[in-house]
Short mmCIF file of C-alpha atoms and ligand atoms in Angstrom, two decimals:
data_model
loop_
_atom_site.label_atom_id
_atom_site.label_comp_id
_atom_site.label_asym_id
_atom_site.label_seq_id
_atom_site.Cartn_x
_atom_site.Cartn_y
_atom_site.Cartn_z
CA MET G 1 24.35 -53.48 96.44
CA ALA G 2 26.04 -51.99 99.47
CA VAL G 3 29.84 -52.06 99.29
CA ILE G 4 30.25 -51.08 102.92
CA GLU G 5 27.85 -51.91 105.69
CA LEU G 6 28.39 -50.94 109.30
CA GLU G 7 26.03 -52.38 111.83
CA GLN G 8 25.90 -51.31 115.46
CA VAL G 9 29.61 -50.51 115.55
CA ASN G 10 31.06 -49.47 118.90
CA LYS G 11 34.56 -48.22 119.55
CA THR G 12 35.97 -47.11 122.87
CA TYR G 13 39.44 -45.75 123.51
CA SER G 14 40.65 -46.42 127.00
CA GLY G 15 43.35 -44.07 128.12
CA GLY G 16 44.85 -42.51 131.23
CA ASN G 17 42.03 -40.09 131.90
CA GLY G 18 39.01 -42.33 131.38
CA ASP G 19 37.38 -44.03 128.42
CA VAL G 20 36.29 -42.23 125.28
CA HIS G 21 33.29 -43.78 123.60
CA ALA G 22 34.21 -42.64 120.10
CA LEU G 23 31.56 -44.57 118.16
CA LYS G 24 28.17 -45.44 119.61
CA ASN G 25 26.09 -48.01 117.75
CA VAL G 26 26.96 -46.60 114.37
CA SER G 27 25.09 -48.15 111.47
CA LEU G 28 25.30 -47.01 107.89
CA SER G 29 25.82 -48.37 104.41
CA VAL G 30 27.60 -47.07 101.36
CA GLU G 31 26.17 -48.08 98.00
CA GLU G 32 28.26 -49.24 95.07
CA GLY G 33 29.59 -46.36 92.99
CA GLU G 34 28.53 -43.59 95.30
CA ILE G 35 30.52 -40.86 96.96
CA PHE G 36 29.54 -40.91 100.58
CA GLY G 37 30.38 -38.03 102.89
CA VAL G 38 30.75 -38.07 106.65
CA ILE G 39 30.76 -34.68 108.30
CA GLY G 40 30.97 -33.65 111.91
CA LEU G 41 32.68 -31.30 114.29
CA SER G 42 36.17 -31.99 115.58
CA GLY G 43 36.20 -35.01 117.87
CA ALA G 44 32.89 -36.35 116.55
CA GLY G 45 34.53 -39.68 115.70
CA LYS G 46 34.92 -39.28 111.94
CA SER G 47 38.48 -40.55 111.73
CA THR G 48 37.65 -43.41 114.05
CA LEU G 49 34.73 -44.34 111.82
CA VAL G 50 36.73 -44.41 108.62
CA ARG G 51 39.63 -46.26 110.26
CA CYS G 52 37.21 -48.94 111.40
CA ILE G 53 36.25 -49.62 107.79
CA ASN G 54 39.72 -51.06 107.01
CA LEU G 55 40.28 -52.12 110.62
CA LEU G 56 43.22 -49.81 111.23
CA GLU G 57 41.14 -49.38 114.37
CA ARG G 58 39.44 -52.41 115.88
CA PRO G 59 35.90 -51.85 117.20
CA GLU G 60 34.74 -53.86 120.23
CA SER G 61 31.41 -54.79 118.76
CA GLY G 62 29.28 -54.58 115.65
CA GLN G 63 29.62 -55.81 112.12
CA ILE G 64 31.66 -54.43 109.25
CA ARG G 65 30.85 -55.93 105.87
CA ILE G 66 32.77 -55.16 102.72
CA GLU G 67 30.86 -56.31 99.64
CA GLY G 68 28.81 -58.52 101.90
CA ARG G 69 31.78 -60.11 103.66
CA GLU G 70 32.22 -59.66 107.38
CA ILE G 71 35.84 -58.58 107.89
CA ARG G 72 36.21 -58.54 111.66
CA SER G 73 36.56 -62.31 111.72
CA LEU G 74 39.19 -62.49 108.96
CA SER G 75 42.68 -63.76 109.70
CA GLU G 76 45.63 -61.36 109.48
CA ARG G 77 46.47 -62.67 106.05
CA GLU G 78 42.93 -62.46 104.72
CA LEU G 79 42.62 -58.96 106.12
CA ARG G 80 45.77 -57.87 104.31
CA LEU G 81 44.29 -59.12 101.04
CA GLU G 82 41.02 -57.37 101.79
CA ARG G 83 42.88 -54.13 102.49
CA GLN G 84 44.25 -54.19 98.97
CA ASN G 85 40.61 -53.67 97.99
CA ILE G 86 40.23 -50.63 100.21
CA ALA G 87 42.69 -47.82 99.58
CA MET G 88 43.05 -44.84 101.86
CA ILE G 89 44.25 -41.29 101.42
CA PHE G 90 45.20 -39.02 104.26
CA GLN G 91 45.34 -35.38 105.26
CA GLN G 92 49.13 -35.49 105.54
CA PHE G 93 49.53 -37.48 102.27
CA ASN G 94 51.83 -40.01 103.98
CA LEU G 95 54.09 -40.68 101.03
CA LEU G 96 57.38 -42.50 101.39
CA MET G 97 59.77 -39.56 101.53
CA GLN G 98 62.85 -41.52 100.47
CA ARG G 99 61.23 -42.90 97.32
CA THR G 100 60.59 -41.16 94.04
CA VAL G 101 57.06 -40.32 93.03
CA LEU G 102 57.01 -43.24 90.60
CA ASP G 103 58.29 -45.67 93.22
CA ASN G 104 55.65 -44.47 95.65
CA VAL G 105 53.00 -45.47 93.14
CA CYS G 106 54.83 -48.78 92.63
CA PHE G 107 54.57 -49.63 96.31
CA PRO G 108 51.09 -51.23 96.28
CA LEU G 109 52.06 -53.11 93.13
CA GLU G 110 55.13 -54.50 94.90
CA ILE G 111 52.87 -55.56 97.75
CA ALA G 112 50.69 -57.34 95.20
CA GLY G 113 53.82 -59.20 94.08
CA LEU G 114 54.54 -57.56 90.73
CA ARG G 115 58.03 -57.41 89.24
CA LYS G 116 59.75 -54.04 89.43
CA LYS G 117 59.65 -53.47 85.70
CA GLU G 118 55.98 -54.33 85.30
CA ALA G 119 55.13 -52.31 88.41
CA ARG G 120 56.88 -49.24 87.00
CA LYS G 121 55.02 -49.57 83.73
CA GLN G 122 51.64 -49.72 85.44
CA ALA G 123 52.53 -46.99 87.93
CA LEU G 124 53.30 -44.62 85.09
CA VAL G 125 49.78 -45.09 83.75
CA TYR G 126 48.32 -44.06 87.11
CA LEU G 127 50.64 -41.07 87.29
CA LYS G 128 49.27 -40.02 83.91
CA THR G 129 45.73 -40.35 85.26
CA VAL G 130 46.52 -37.82 87.97
CA GLY G 131 48.49 -35.61 85.58
CA LEU G 132 51.92 -36.00 87.14
CA GLU G 133 53.86 -38.18 84.69
CA ASP G 134 56.46 -35.43 84.33
CA LYS G 135 57.19 -35.67 88.07
CA ALA G 136 57.89 -39.41 88.03
CA LYS G 137 61.54 -39.00 89.04
CA ALA G 138 60.94 -36.25 91.61
CA TYR G 139 60.87 -36.85 95.37
CA PRO G 140 57.83 -35.92 97.49
CA VAL G 141 59.56 -32.93 99.15
CA GLN G 142 59.90 -31.34 95.75
CA LEU G 143 56.12 -31.30 95.25
CA SER G 144 53.37 -28.98 96.48
CA GLY G 145 50.70 -30.31 98.83
CA GLY G 146 48.21 -30.67 96.00
CA GLN G 147 50.72 -32.60 93.90
CA GLN G 148 51.58 -34.87 96.82
CA GLN G 149 47.91 -35.66 97.28
CA ARG G 150 47.70 -36.51 93.57
CA VAL G 151 50.55 -38.96 94.04
CA ALA G 152 48.69 -40.44 96.99
CA ILE G 153 45.63 -40.85 94.79
CA ALA G 154 47.72 -42.53 92.08
CA ARG G 155 49.14 -44.84 94.75
CA ALA G 156 45.61 -45.63 95.94
CA LEU G 157 44.54 -46.41 92.37
CA ALA G 158 47.53 -48.69 91.85
CA SER G 159 46.16 -51.16 94.37
CA HIS G 160 43.09 -51.60 92.11
CA PRO G 161 40.70 -50.80 94.94
CA ARG G 162 36.91 -51.07 94.94
CA ILE G 163 36.74 -48.48 97.67
CA ILE G 164 38.76 -45.37 98.51
CA LEU G 165 38.59 -43.91 102.00
CA CYS G 166 39.58 -40.26 102.40
CA ASP G 167 40.33 -38.92 105.86
CA GLU G 168 40.36 -35.13 105.58
CA ALA G 169 42.13 -35.52 102.25
CA THR G 170 41.78 -31.84 101.38
CA SER G 171 42.06 -30.24 104.80
CA ALA G 172 45.72 -29.31 104.35
CA LEU G 173 45.07 -27.68 100.97
CA ASP G 174 43.91 -24.25 99.85
CA PRO G 175 40.39 -23.83 98.36
CA GLN G 176 41.47 -23.96 94.72
CA THR G 177 43.65 -27.04 95.20
CA THR G 178 40.84 -28.62 97.19
CA LYS G 179 38.59 -28.12 94.21
CA ASN G 180 41.09 -29.76 91.85
CA ILE G 181 41.57 -32.75 94.12
CA LEU G 182 37.81 -33.20 94.51
CA GLU G 183 37.41 -33.08 90.73
CA LEU G 184 40.07 -35.75 90.43
CA LEU G 185 38.26 -37.91 92.99
CA ARG G 186 35.03 -37.56 91.05
CA LYS G 187 36.80 -38.57 87.87
CA VAL G 188 38.25 -41.61 89.64
CA ASN G 189 34.80 -42.47 90.97
CA ARG G 190 33.24 -42.36 87.51
CA GLU G 191 36.01 -43.85 85.38
CA TYR G 192 37.06 -46.67 87.66
CA HIS G 193 33.69 -47.19 89.38
CA ILE G 194 35.31 -46.89 92.76
CA SER G 195 33.08 -46.11 95.71
CA ILE G 196 34.45 -43.29 97.84
CA VAL G 197 33.99 -42.39 101.48
CA ILE G 198 34.98 -38.85 102.31
CA ILE G 199 35.50 -37.70 105.87
CA THR G 200 35.57 -33.97 106.36
CA HIS G 201 34.70 -31.11 108.64
CA GLU G 202 34.30 -28.82 105.63
CA MET G 203 30.82 -28.41 104.28
CA ARG G 204 31.99 -27.38 100.81
CA VAL G 205 33.62 -30.76 100.31
CA ILE G 206 30.27 -32.45 100.90
CA THR G 207 28.26 -30.15 98.67
CA GLU G 208 30.89 -30.27 95.95
CA ILE G 209 30.94 -34.01 95.28
CA CYS G 210 29.02 -36.19 97.70
CA ASP G 211 25.85 -38.07 96.80
CA ARG G 212 24.84 -38.87 100.34
CA VAL G 213 26.02 -37.66 103.69
CA ALA G 214 25.99 -38.76 107.30
CA VAL G 215 26.26 -36.20 110.05
CA LEU G 216 28.25 -37.58 112.95
CA HIS G 217 27.88 -36.03 116.37
CA HIS G 218 29.45 -37.27 119.61
CA GLY G 219 30.01 -40.68 118.07
CA LYS G 220 26.44 -41.11 116.82
CA VAL G 221 24.90 -40.76 113.40
CA ALA G 222 22.69 -37.69 113.84
CA GLU G 223 21.36 -37.53 110.28
CA ILE G 224 21.84 -39.45 107.09
CA GLY G 225 20.50 -39.00 103.57
CA PRO G 226 21.03 -37.39 100.17
CA VAL G 227 23.08 -34.20 100.46
CA GLU G 228 20.38 -31.74 99.30
CA GLU G 229 17.84 -33.32 101.56
CA VAL G 230 19.95 -33.16 104.67
CA PHE G 231 21.06 -29.62 104.09
CA THR G 232 17.91 -28.00 102.76
CA ASN G 233 15.97 -29.47 105.61
CA PRO G 234 18.34 -30.13 108.51
CA LYS G 235 16.56 -31.85 111.35
CA THR G 236 19.25 -31.60 113.97
CA LYS G 237 20.98 -28.71 115.66
CA VAL G 238 24.43 -29.95 114.64
CA ALA G 239 23.48 -30.06 110.94
CA ARG G 240 22.18 -26.51 111.17
CA ARG G 241 25.38 -25.47 112.89
CA LEU G 242 27.49 -27.03 110.12
CA LEU G 243 25.39 -25.09 107.58
CA LEU G 244 26.18 -21.86 109.40
CA ILE G 245 29.88 -22.70 109.34
CA ARG G 246 29.56 -23.26 105.62
CA GLU G 247 28.26 -19.75 105.10
CA SER G 248 31.18 -18.25 106.96
CA GLU G 249 33.51 -20.49 104.92
CA ALA G 250 32.05 -19.07 101.70
CA LEU G 251 32.50 -15.58 103.04
CA GLU G 252 36.09 -16.33 103.95
CA ASP G 253 36.76 -17.59 100.44
CA GLU G 254 35.37 -14.42 98.97
CA ILE G 255 37.53 -12.32 101.23
CA THR G 256 40.72 -14.22 100.46
CA GLU G 257 39.95 -14.10 96.75
CA ASN G 258 39.50 -10.34 96.88
CA GLU G 259 42.68 -9.93 98.84
CA GLU G 260 44.57 -12.03 96.34
CA GLN G 261 43.34 -9.90 93.47
CA ALA G 262 44.24 -6.75 95.31
CA GLU G 263 47.76 -7.95 95.92
CA THR G 264 47.96 -9.52 92.43
CA SER G 265 49.70 -12.39 94.15
CA HIS G 266 49.63 -15.76 92.50
CA THR G 267 50.66 -19.30 93.17
CA LYS G 268 51.22 -22.18 90.80
CA GLU G 269 47.85 -23.72 91.55
CA HIS G 270 46.18 -20.41 90.74
CA GLU G 271 47.54 -19.92 87.29
CA SER G 272 44.24 -19.25 85.54
CA LYS G 273 43.19 -16.80 88.17
CA SER G 274 46.46 -14.90 88.18
CA LEU G 275 46.33 -14.73 84.40
CA ARG G 276 43.09 -12.87 84.70
CA VAL G 277 44.71 -10.49 87.13
CA ILE G 278 47.65 -9.88 84.82
CA GLU G 279 45.28 -9.17 81.96
CA GLY G 280 43.41 -6.76 84.16
CA GLY G 281 46.69 -5.06 85.01
CA ALA G 282 47.57 -4.77 81.32
CA HIS G 283 44.27 -3.08 80.61
CA ALA G 284 44.85 -0.66 83.40
CA ALA G 285 48.28 0.17 81.99
CA ASN G 286 46.77 0.87 78.57
CA MET B 1 113.70 -45.08 119.08
CA GLN B 2 113.64 -43.73 115.54
CA LEU B 3 110.42 -42.92 113.70
CA THR B 4 111.51 -45.19 110.85
CA ASP B 5 111.77 -48.08 113.30
CA ILE B 6 108.21 -47.78 114.47
CA MET B 7 106.63 -46.97 111.11
CA PRO B 8 105.93 -50.61 110.20
CA LEU B 9 104.61 -51.14 113.71
CA LEU B 10 102.22 -48.20 113.48
CA GLN B 11 101.10 -49.23 110.04
CA GLU B 12 100.33 -52.71 111.24
CA GLY B 13 98.57 -51.32 114.29
CA THR B 14 96.37 -49.08 112.18
CA VAL B 15 95.37 -51.93 109.89
CA ASP B 16 94.68 -54.16 112.89
CA THR B 17 92.57 -51.50 114.55
CA LEU B 18 90.55 -50.88 111.41
CA ARG B 19 90.03 -54.58 110.90
CA MET B 20 88.83 -55.07 114.48
CA VAL B 21 86.53 -52.06 114.36
CA LEU B 22 85.00 -52.86 111.00
CA ILE B 23 84.48 -56.56 111.68
CA SER B 24 83.06 -56.01 115.17
CA THR B 25 80.70 -53.30 113.98
CA ALA B 26 79.54 -55.48 111.08
CA LEU B 27 78.94 -58.41 113.44
CA GLY B 28 77.33 -55.98 115.87
CA TYR B 29 74.82 -55.03 113.18
CA LEU B 30 74.17 -58.67 112.42
CA VAL B 31 72.90 -58.99 115.99
CA GLY B 32 71.84 -55.42 116.77
CA LEU B 33 69.82 -54.65 113.65
CA PRO B 34 67.32 -57.51 114.11
CA LEU B 35 67.16 -56.74 117.83
CA GLY B 36 66.48 -53.07 117.13
CA VAL B 37 63.78 -54.00 114.63
CA LEU B 38 62.20 -56.38 117.15
CA LEU B 39 62.27 -53.69 119.85
CA THR B 40 60.58 -51.25 117.50
CA ILE B 41 57.80 -53.48 116.23
CA THR B 42 57.00 -55.13 119.57
CA SER B 43 56.83 -51.86 121.50
CA LYS B 44 53.48 -50.41 122.54
CA GLU B 45 53.32 -48.13 119.49
CA GLY B 46 54.83 -50.75 117.16
CA ILE B 47 53.14 -52.60 114.33
CA THR B 48 52.83 -55.82 116.32
CA PRO B 49 52.94 -54.96 120.03
CA HIS B 50 54.19 -57.73 122.29
CA PRO B 51 54.76 -56.41 125.82
CA ILE B 52 56.46 -59.54 127.19
CA MET B 53 58.92 -59.89 124.33
CA TYR B 54 59.65 -56.17 124.49
CA ARG B 55 60.30 -56.26 128.23
CA ILE B 56 62.69 -59.20 127.96
CA LEU B 57 64.71 -57.68 125.10
CA ASP B 58 64.71 -54.32 126.81
CA LEU B 59 66.08 -55.84 130.01
CA ILE B 60 68.82 -57.88 128.33
CA ILE B 61 69.98 -54.85 126.39
CA ASN B 62 69.99 -52.63 129.45
CA ILE B 63 72.02 -55.13 131.43
CA THR B 64 74.67 -55.67 128.75
CA ARG B 65 74.89 -51.95 128.14
CA SER B 66 75.43 -51.10 131.78
CA VAL B 67 78.50 -53.32 132.15
CA PRO B 68 81.61 -51.13 131.66
CA PHE B 69 83.62 -52.26 128.66
CA LEU B 70 86.76 -53.10 130.63
CA ILE B 71 84.80 -55.34 132.97
CA LEU B 72 83.06 -56.94 129.99
CA LEU B 73 86.46 -57.67 128.44
CA ILE B 74 87.52 -59.61 131.48
CA LEU B 75 84.14 -61.17 132.19
CA ILE B 76 83.80 -62.80 128.82
CA GLN B 77 87.41 -63.92 128.48
CA PRO B 78 86.43 -67.57 128.94
CA MET B 79 83.87 -67.24 126.17
CA THR B 80 86.42 -65.54 123.94
CA LYS B 81 88.86 -68.37 124.54
CA LEU B 82 86.19 -70.88 123.67
CA ILE B 83 85.36 -69.17 120.38
CA VAL B 84 88.77 -67.99 119.16
CA GLY B 85 91.09 -70.34 121.04
CA LYS B 86 92.97 -67.55 122.85
CA SER B 87 92.03 -64.47 124.83
CA TYR B 88 94.52 -61.88 123.50
CA GLY B 89 95.30 -60.40 120.09
CA THR B 90 93.24 -58.74 117.41
CA THR B 91 91.00 -61.64 116.51
CA ALA B 92 90.19 -62.39 120.13
CA THR B 93 89.27 -58.75 120.78
CA ILE B 94 86.58 -58.93 118.12
CA VAL B 95 84.47 -61.06 120.48
CA PRO B 96 84.10 -58.58 123.37
CA LEU B 97 83.86 -55.70 120.90
CA THR B 98 80.93 -57.40 119.18
CA VAL B 99 79.28 -58.13 122.52
CA ALA B 100 79.62 -54.47 123.47
CA ALA B 101 78.52 -53.21 120.05
CA SER B 102 75.35 -55.27 119.67
CA PRO B 103 73.18 -53.74 122.41
CA LEU B 104 74.42 -50.26 121.59
CA ILE B 105 73.51 -50.79 117.96
CA ALA B 106 70.13 -52.29 118.87
CA ARG B 107 69.27 -49.13 120.80
CA MET B 108 70.41 -46.83 118.05
CA VAL B 109 68.47 -48.79 115.42
CA GLU B 110 65.41 -48.65 117.68
CA SER B 111 65.62 -44.90 118.07
CA SER B 112 66.15 -44.39 114.33
CA LEU B 113 63.19 -46.56 113.36
CA LYS B 114 60.95 -44.85 115.90
CA GLU B 115 61.48 -41.60 114.04
CA VAL B 116 59.60 -42.93 111.03
CA ASP B 117 56.29 -41.12 110.68
CA ARG B 118 53.37 -43.09 112.08
CA GLY B 119 51.20 -41.93 109.18
CA VAL B 120 53.49 -43.45 106.58
CA ILE B 121 53.40 -46.78 108.39
CA GLU B 122 49.61 -46.60 108.52
CA ALA B 123 49.49 -45.86 104.82
CA ALA B 124 51.47 -49.05 104.21
CA GLN B 125 49.16 -51.01 106.52
CA SER B 126 46.12 -49.63 104.71
CA LEU B 127 47.60 -50.95 101.47
CA GLY B 128 47.79 -54.43 102.94
CA ALA B 129 51.55 -54.54 103.52
CA SER B 130 52.83 -57.43 105.67
CA HIS B 131 55.05 -56.84 108.70
CA THR B 132 58.09 -57.91 106.72
CA THR B 133 57.26 -55.50 103.93
CA ILE B 134 56.77 -52.68 106.40
CA VAL B 135 60.13 -53.37 108.04
CA CYS B 136 62.09 -53.84 104.79
CA LYS B 137 60.39 -51.31 102.57
CA VAL B 138 59.15 -48.63 104.94
CA LEU B 139 60.92 -48.56 108.31
CA ILE B 140 64.50 -49.19 107.24
CA PRO B 141 64.57 -47.19 103.97
CA GLU B 142 62.70 -44.24 105.47
CA ALA B 143 65.07 -44.16 108.46
CA ARG B 144 68.23 -44.65 106.41
CA THR B 145 69.73 -41.23 107.12
CA SER B 146 69.37 -41.66 110.84
CA LEU B 147 70.55 -45.29 110.59
CA LEU B 148 73.74 -44.19 108.85
CA VAL B 149 74.40 -41.57 111.50
CA GLY B 150 74.04 -44.49 113.92
CA VAL B 151 76.64 -46.49 112.00
CA THR B 152 79.03 -43.56 112.34
CA ILE B 153 78.47 -43.34 116.08
CA ALA B 154 78.83 -47.12 116.45
CA LEU B 155 82.14 -47.14 114.54
CA GLY B 156 83.45 -44.26 116.64
CA THR B 157 82.47 -45.90 119.91
CA ILE B 158 83.96 -49.25 118.90
CA LEU B 159 87.15 -47.50 117.84
CA GLY B 160 87.39 -46.11 121.36
CA TYR B 161 86.71 -49.51 122.90
CA SER B 162 89.29 -51.18 120.67
CA ALA B 163 91.94 -48.85 122.04
CA MET B 164 90.86 -49.75 125.56
CA ALA B 165 91.31 -53.42 124.76
CA GLY B 166 95.03 -52.66 124.49
CA ILE B 167 95.22 -52.93 128.27
CA ILE B 168 94.74 -56.68 128.11
CA GLY B 169 96.81 -57.15 124.96
CA GLY B 170 94.01 -56.58 122.52
CA GLY B 171 96.19 -55.70 119.55
CA GLY B 172 96.01 -52.63 117.32
CA LEU B 173 96.92 -49.04 118.09
CA GLY B 174 95.73 -49.13 121.70
CA ASP B 175 98.00 -52.04 122.37
CA ILE B 176 100.99 -50.17 120.93
CA ALA B 177 100.20 -47.05 122.95
CA ILE B 178 100.13 -49.05 126.16
CA ARG B 179 103.13 -51.26 125.49
CA TYR B 180 105.44 -48.50 124.33
CA GLY B 181 103.98 -45.40 125.90
CA TYR B 182 102.99 -46.74 129.28
CA TYR B 183 105.31 -49.64 130.07
CA ARG B 184 108.42 -48.35 128.24
CA TYR B 185 107.93 -44.63 128.73
CA GLU B 186 108.13 -43.96 124.99
CA THR B 187 105.88 -40.94 125.14
CA GLY B 188 106.54 -40.07 121.50
CA VAL B 189 105.10 -43.36 120.29
CA MET B 190 102.10 -42.95 122.51
CA ILE B 191 101.41 -39.48 121.15
CA ILE B 192 101.68 -40.66 117.57
CA THR B 193 99.22 -43.49 118.15
CA VAL B 194 96.81 -41.07 119.78
CA VAL B 195 97.11 -38.72 116.82
CA ILE B 196 96.37 -41.59 114.44
CA LEU B 197 93.33 -42.54 116.52
CA VAL B 198 92.08 -38.95 116.41
CA LEU B 199 92.57 -38.84 112.65
CA LEU B 200 90.70 -42.12 112.18
CA MET B 201 87.83 -40.80 114.25
CA GLN B 202 87.70 -37.57 112.20
CA ILE B 203 87.70 -39.43 108.90
CA LEU B 204 84.96 -41.79 110.11
CA GLN B 205 82.79 -38.92 111.27
CA TRP B 206 83.31 -36.96 108.08
CA LEU B 207 82.59 -39.93 105.83
CA GLY B 208 79.54 -40.94 107.86
CA MET B 209 77.97 -37.50 107.72
CA LEU B 210 78.77 -37.14 104.03
CA ILE B 211 77.11 -40.42 103.11
CA SER B 212 74.08 -40.00 105.36
CA GLY B 213 73.51 -36.54 103.91
CA LYS B 214 73.88 -37.82 100.37
CA VAL B 215 71.19 -40.49 100.70
CA ASP B 216 68.63 -38.17 102.28
CA ARG B 217 65.86 -37.30 99.83
CA ARG B 218 63.89 -35.21 102.26
CA ARG B 219 66.07 -32.21 101.51
CA VAL B 220 65.49 -30.34 98.30
N1 LIG D 1 44.17 -43.25 119.78
C1 LIG D 1 43.27 -42.65 120.58
N2 LIG D 1 43.35 -42.79 121.93
C2 LIG D 1 42.46 -42.20 122.74
N3 LIG D 1 41.43 -41.45 122.32
C3 LIG D 1 41.31 -41.25 121.00
C4 LIG D 1 42.21 -41.83 120.05
N4 LIG D 1 41.84 -41.47 118.81
C5 LIG D 1 40.75 -40.69 118.98
N5 LIG D 1 40.41 -40.56 120.27
C6 LIG D 1 39.25 -39.82 120.81
O1 LIG D 1 38.09 -40.29 120.15
C7 LIG D 1 37.22 -39.23 119.81
C8 LIG D 1 36.96 -39.22 118.32
O2 LIG D 1 38.18 -38.94 117.65
P1 LIG D 1 38.31 -38.85 116.08
O3 LIG D 1 39.74 -38.66 115.76
O4 LIG D 1 37.62 -40.00 115.48
O5 LIG D 1 37.50 -37.51 115.77
P2 LIG D 1 37.37 -36.71 114.42
O6 LIG D 1 35.92 -36.53 114.19
O7 LIG D 1 38.16 -37.35 113.36
O8 LIG D 1 38.00 -35.31 114.80
P3 LIG D 1 38.88 -34.30 113.90
O9 LIG D 1 37.92 -33.58 113.02
O10 LIG D 1 39.49 -33.40 114.93
O11 LIG D 1 39.88 -35.11 113.15
C9 LIG D 1 37.89 -37.96 120.32
O12 LIG D 1 37.31 -37.63 121.56
C10 LIG D 1 39.32 -38.35 120.49
O13 LIG D 1 39.90 -37.63 121.54
MG1 LIG D 2 39.97 -36.80 112.23
#
């Protein structure tokens, strides 16, 4: 069954210098349990698309069905309940900066009406899932970007969602941290049977974990299908262009990795790699 | 006049001034905080935009803020009399002070709440938070440092106004400065009251900054 169905969705932003038709008759569906990617160049309408799914952005026309239920006609109250089903994680993490990590994860539980004590107990379980139980009492500023995104994922999980929407969730992170976060998302997808929509402009994110992908171009779905299919046999120019970008991305990664080894620099998220480097150094010394 | 003679007077004046300032500011927040919240959420970028409501509130606040405090004191004397029973003295001065404080506070609350990151508010919306939850659990707590700086500024401004109220017999230190310093040419008394006012202002500022810094978790 499809968990998300968009049918002929149109969204226009009207601003000072003319209207922007950000989504043009977009139709697509996301199946239960799948990880669905949406890729496109900057300004293609990816964020608009994902924000329409939980109605943070209101389209002018078209249908949006979540588990078969049309949500555009819901009342404010019903929509709020529906949103508890659809969690979202963001590029900038968007944690409450004045709350501890644990209390951030408690937030959706408070919204659901749980008592503080019970909320804390449950929140701790989700923090364990993302491997951050030792940071429960820390504040977001004290965490790295990757750790903050883990907290955001724990917060998303705490609302017991059926769907998680990710808007460029890894774009502010380095390649290694990106990998870790994607692995965590896959684990979440499998263990909790949560369907995931991932918006990105990075090809590697798609190839790493997505089952199917839609290529968005100038507000239209240019291509849609299983990841291998779309990218071994791209039918449109934009898909081919994204493939090219991917190759240069891979090259870039190689270069940065080499540079890192040369400088024997290391960061927390790179522990295993830097260990290798240190070992190498020890050999050289012997 | 000997210093020992005026000591009790100054002491009483200081207590009166503090009482006026604290009560008026507290009452000012009772009115100004909800107004500031309303301004924030009904504005174009707010969580529940309402252009008409915003315009009306905006206008009322601008009008009350543009009336100079001295004029306001005199203008609302009838209202003061109605509420307190008389138009002079410490208790009576609380009325105009509150009227002056409320719009100022509303504006400061508005500007503090507008500093809260749009993304954090959206995250709360995406979790299904109601407007009340967003106001009480996101906007106000996230803006608390800035809000407390606002409290400090409000207290300081009201302290200044309270001294001005001395001109029409408003009680407190300002009253003493005018009665003794201005009408009786007791310059010494006037200087002492001014020094006390300066000290009060310093302490307020220092305390305010200390507390607002202490509650800020955005600094490591
Ligand atoms: N609030 C807004 N007001 C006016 N125009 C907007 C608004 N949000 C987006 N747009 C416009 O809509 C189009 C699609 O924007 P959108 O943010 O969905 O693109 P995107 O694919 O997410 O891009 P990026 O990869 O840069 O995040 C762009 O032309 C953008 O300028
Ligand atoms: Mg975007």
